[in-house]
CSV table of C-alpha atoms in Angstrom, one decimal:
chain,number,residue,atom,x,y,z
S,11,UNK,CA,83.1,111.0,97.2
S,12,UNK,CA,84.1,108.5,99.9
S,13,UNK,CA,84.5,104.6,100.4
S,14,UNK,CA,81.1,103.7,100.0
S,15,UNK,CA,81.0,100.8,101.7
S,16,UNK,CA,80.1,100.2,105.8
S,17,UNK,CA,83.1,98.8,108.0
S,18,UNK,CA,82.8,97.4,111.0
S,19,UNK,CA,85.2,96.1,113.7
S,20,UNK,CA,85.5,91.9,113.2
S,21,UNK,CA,86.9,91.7,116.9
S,22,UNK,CA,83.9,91.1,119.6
S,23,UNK,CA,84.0,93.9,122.8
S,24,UNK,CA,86.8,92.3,125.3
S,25,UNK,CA,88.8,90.8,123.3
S,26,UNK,CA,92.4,92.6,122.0
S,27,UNK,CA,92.2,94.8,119.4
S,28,UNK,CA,94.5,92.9,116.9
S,29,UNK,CA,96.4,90.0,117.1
S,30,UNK,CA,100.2,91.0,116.7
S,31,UNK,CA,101.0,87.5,115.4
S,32,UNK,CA,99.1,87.2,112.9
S,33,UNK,CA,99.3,90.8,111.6
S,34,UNK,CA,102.9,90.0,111.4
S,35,UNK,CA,102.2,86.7,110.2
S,36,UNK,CA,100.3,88.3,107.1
S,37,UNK,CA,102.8,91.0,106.4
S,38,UNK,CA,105.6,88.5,106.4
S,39,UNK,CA,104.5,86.0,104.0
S,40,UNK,CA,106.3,87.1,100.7
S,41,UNK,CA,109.0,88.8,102.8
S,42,UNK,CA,110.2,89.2,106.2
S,43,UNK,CA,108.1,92.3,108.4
S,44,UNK,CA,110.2,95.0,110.0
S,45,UNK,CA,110.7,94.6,113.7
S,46,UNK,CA,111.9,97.6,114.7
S,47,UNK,CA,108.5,99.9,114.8
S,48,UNK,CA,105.9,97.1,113.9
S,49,UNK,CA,104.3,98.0,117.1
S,50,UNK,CA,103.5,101.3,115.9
S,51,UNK,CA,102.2,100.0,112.6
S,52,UNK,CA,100.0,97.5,114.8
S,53,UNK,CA,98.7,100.1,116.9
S,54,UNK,CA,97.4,102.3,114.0
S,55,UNK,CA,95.8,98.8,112.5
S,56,UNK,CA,92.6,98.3,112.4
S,57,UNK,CA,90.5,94.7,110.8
S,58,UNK,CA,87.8,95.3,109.2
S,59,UNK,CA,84.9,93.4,107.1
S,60,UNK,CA,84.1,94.7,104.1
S,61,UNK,CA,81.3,93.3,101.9
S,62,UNK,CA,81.6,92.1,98.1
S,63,UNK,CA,81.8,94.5,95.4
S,64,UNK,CA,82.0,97.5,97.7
S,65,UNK,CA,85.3,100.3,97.4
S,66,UNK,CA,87.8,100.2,99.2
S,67,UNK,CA,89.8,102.8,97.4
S,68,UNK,CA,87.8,105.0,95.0
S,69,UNK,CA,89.4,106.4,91.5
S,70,UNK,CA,90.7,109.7,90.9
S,71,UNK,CA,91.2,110.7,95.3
S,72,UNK,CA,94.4,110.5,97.2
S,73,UNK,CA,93.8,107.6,98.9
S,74,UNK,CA,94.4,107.7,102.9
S,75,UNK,CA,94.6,103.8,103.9
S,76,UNK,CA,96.6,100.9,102.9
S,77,UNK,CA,95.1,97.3,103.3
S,78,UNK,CA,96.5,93.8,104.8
S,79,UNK,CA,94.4,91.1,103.2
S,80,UNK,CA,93.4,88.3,105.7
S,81,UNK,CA,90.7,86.8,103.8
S,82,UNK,CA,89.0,87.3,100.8
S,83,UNK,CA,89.9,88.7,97.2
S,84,UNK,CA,89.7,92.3,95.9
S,85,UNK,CA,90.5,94.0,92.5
S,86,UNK,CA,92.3,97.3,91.1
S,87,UNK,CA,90.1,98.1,88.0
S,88,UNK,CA,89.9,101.1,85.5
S,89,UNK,CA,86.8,102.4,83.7
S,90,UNK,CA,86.4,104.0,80.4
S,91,UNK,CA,83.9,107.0,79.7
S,92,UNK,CA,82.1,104.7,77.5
S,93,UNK,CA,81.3,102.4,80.4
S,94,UNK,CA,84.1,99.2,79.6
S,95,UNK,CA,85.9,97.8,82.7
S,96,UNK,CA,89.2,96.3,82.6
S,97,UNK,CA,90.8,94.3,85.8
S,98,UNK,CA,94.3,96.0,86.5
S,99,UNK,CA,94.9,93.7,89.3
S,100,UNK,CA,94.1,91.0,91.9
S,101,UNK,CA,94.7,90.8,95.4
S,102,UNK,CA,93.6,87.9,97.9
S,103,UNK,CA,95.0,86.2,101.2
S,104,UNK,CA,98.7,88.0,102.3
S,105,UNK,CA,98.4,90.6,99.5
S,106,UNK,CA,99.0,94.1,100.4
S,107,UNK,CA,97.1,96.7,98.4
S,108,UNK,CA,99.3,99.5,98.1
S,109,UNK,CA,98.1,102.1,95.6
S,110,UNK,CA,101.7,102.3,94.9
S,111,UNK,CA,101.3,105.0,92.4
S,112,UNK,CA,100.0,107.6,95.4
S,113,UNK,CA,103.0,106.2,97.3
S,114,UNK,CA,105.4,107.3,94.8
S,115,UNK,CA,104.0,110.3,93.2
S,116,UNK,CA,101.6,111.7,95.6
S,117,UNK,CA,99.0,111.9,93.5
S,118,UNK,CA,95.2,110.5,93.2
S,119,UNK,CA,95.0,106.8,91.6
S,120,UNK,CA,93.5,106.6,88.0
S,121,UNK,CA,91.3,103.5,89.3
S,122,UNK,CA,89.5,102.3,91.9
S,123,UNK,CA,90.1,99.4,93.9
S,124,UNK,CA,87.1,97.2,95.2
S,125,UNK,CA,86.1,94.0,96.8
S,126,UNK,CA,85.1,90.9,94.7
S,127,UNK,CA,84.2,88.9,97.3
S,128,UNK,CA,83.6,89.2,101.3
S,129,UNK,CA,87.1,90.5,103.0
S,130,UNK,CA,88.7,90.4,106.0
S,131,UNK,CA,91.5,93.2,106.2
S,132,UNK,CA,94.1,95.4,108.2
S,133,UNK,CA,93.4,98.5,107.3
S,134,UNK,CA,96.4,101.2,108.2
S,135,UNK,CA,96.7,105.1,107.7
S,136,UNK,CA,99.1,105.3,104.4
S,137,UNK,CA,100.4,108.4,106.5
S,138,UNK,CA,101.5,105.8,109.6
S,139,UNK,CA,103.2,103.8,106.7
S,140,UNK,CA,104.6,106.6,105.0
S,141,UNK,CA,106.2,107.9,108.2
S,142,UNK,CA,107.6,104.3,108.6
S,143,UNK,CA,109.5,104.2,105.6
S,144,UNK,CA,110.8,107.5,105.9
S,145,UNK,CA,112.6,107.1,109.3
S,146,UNK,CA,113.3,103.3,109.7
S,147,UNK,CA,115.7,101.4,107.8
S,148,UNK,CA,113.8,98.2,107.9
S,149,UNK,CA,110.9,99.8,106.5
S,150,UNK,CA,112.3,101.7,103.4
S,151,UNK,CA,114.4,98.4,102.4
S,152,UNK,CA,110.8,96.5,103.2
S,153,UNK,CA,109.2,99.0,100.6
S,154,UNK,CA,111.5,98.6,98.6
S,155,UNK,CA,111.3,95.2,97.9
S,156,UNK,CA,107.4,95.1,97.5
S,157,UNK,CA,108.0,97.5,94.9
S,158,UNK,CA,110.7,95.1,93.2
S,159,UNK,CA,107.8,92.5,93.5
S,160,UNK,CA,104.9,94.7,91.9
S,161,UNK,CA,107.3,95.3,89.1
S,162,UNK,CA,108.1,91.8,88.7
S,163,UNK,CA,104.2,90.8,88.6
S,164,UNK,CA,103.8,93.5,86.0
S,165,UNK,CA,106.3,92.8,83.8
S,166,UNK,CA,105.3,88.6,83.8
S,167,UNK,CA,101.6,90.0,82.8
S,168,UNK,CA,103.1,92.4,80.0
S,169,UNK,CA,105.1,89.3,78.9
S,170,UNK,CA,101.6,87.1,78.8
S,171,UNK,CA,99.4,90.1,77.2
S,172,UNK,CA,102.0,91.3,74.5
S,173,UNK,CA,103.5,87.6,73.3
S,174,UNK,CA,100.6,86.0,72.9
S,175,UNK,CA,97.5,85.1,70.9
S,176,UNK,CA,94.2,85.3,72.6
S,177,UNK,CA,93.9,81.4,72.5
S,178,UNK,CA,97.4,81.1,74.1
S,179,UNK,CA,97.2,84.0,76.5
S,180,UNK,CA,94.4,81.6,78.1
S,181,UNK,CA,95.8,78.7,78.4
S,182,UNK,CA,99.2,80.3,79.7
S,183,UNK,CA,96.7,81.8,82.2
S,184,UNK,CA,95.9,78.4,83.3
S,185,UNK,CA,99.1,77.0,83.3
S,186,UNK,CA,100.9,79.5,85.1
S,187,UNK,CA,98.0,80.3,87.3
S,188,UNK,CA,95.8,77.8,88.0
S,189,UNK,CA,94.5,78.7,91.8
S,190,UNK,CA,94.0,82.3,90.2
S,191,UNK,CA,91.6,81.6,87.1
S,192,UNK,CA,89.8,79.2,89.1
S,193,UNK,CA,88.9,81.6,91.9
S,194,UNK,CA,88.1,84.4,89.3
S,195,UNK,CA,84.6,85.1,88.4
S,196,UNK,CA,84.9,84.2,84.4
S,197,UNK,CA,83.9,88.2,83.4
S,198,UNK,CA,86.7,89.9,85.3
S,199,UNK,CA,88.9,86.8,84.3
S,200,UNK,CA,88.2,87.8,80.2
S,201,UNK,CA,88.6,92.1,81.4
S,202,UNK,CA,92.1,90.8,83.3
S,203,UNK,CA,93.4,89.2,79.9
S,204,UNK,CA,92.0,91.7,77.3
S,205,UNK,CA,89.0,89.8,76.2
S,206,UNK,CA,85.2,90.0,76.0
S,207,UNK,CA,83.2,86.9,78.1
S,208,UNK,CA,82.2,85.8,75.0
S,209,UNK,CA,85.8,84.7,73.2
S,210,UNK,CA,87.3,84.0,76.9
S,211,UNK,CA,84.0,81.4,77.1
S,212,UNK,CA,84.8,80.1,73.1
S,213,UNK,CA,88.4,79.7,73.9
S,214,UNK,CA,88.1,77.8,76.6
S,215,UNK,CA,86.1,75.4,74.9
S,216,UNK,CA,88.2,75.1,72.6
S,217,UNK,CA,91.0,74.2,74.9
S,218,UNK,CA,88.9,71.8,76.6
S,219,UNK,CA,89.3,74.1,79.8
């Protein structure tokens, strides 16, 4: 099955297809963009709206585009046979959604990835990307280094999940993060930590949060 959600082109008839700048911008907020070939990963860029809760990248298919987030605030999530849904990842403003398990293995994703709220994103062929990395310098060490990144978010979440108890991987969560747990609906907030509504809402009170 395909993205099931409608795209259209955020740029009116007239106007340039993308603004370089702020593409470049985007991509260069956690670390410098590649110069040498960012016009060809401009050219193949395309920004697109895409509605809350609506896929972007479905489970279980190789996925064929990577996204630039302008706006808005998207989630990686798994789901169980039995119907439970649990928040693998976040993405908002400057992230770039990868599917970085396709990108390494070549193989379909184990979870979707889809829009929490209204978004505003680049969206680029991972085989324009792909073709990047492989023949420029600039954009395998520029890989690279988002992969470094990824690894270093994953390993600060293990650290929060696996050290502590449910009451203090909450408040941790709102210590560490506090423009994060305010922005994320309370439900996907308790599915991102391990926890039901119900004990993320208890705790919470508890903590006077």
């Amino acid at each position: 099955m395909g993205c099931l959600y409608y795209l259209y082109n955020v740029n009116q008839p007239g106007q340039a297809d993308l603004n370089m700048s702020e593409l470049f911008e985007i991509l260069s907020h956690t670390l410098q963009a590649p110069v040498d070939g960012f016009d060809q990963f401009e050219a193949a860029a395309r920004l697109i709206k895409v509605p809350a809760q609506q896929e972007l990248i479905p489970a279980h298919q190789i996925p064929t585009h990577l996204y630039v987030v302008k706006t808005g605030l998207a989630r990686a999530v798994f789901f169980t046979q039995a119907g439970k849904e649990y928040s693998k990842e976040f993405f908002w403003e400057n992230d770039l959604i990868f599917a970085m398990r396709h990108l390494i293995t070549g193989q379909p994703i184990p979870y979707k990835i889809v829009t929490v709220e209204t978004c505003q994103l680049y969206q680029i062929p991972v085989a324009v990307y792909r073709k990047l990395v492989d023949s420029k310098p600039q954009w395998k060490d520029y890989h690279l280094k988002q992969l470094e990144i990824h690894l270093l978010a994953k390993e600060i979440k293990e650290e929060l999940l696996l050290l502590n108890s449910n009451e203090q991987k909450v408040e941790r969560a709102y210590q560490l993060f506090p423009d994060f747990v305010t922005r994320v609906p309370a439900t996907l907030l308790a599915s991102y930590l391990g926890l039901t509504p119900v004990s993320l809402s208890r705790i919470k009170k508890r903590l006077g949060l």
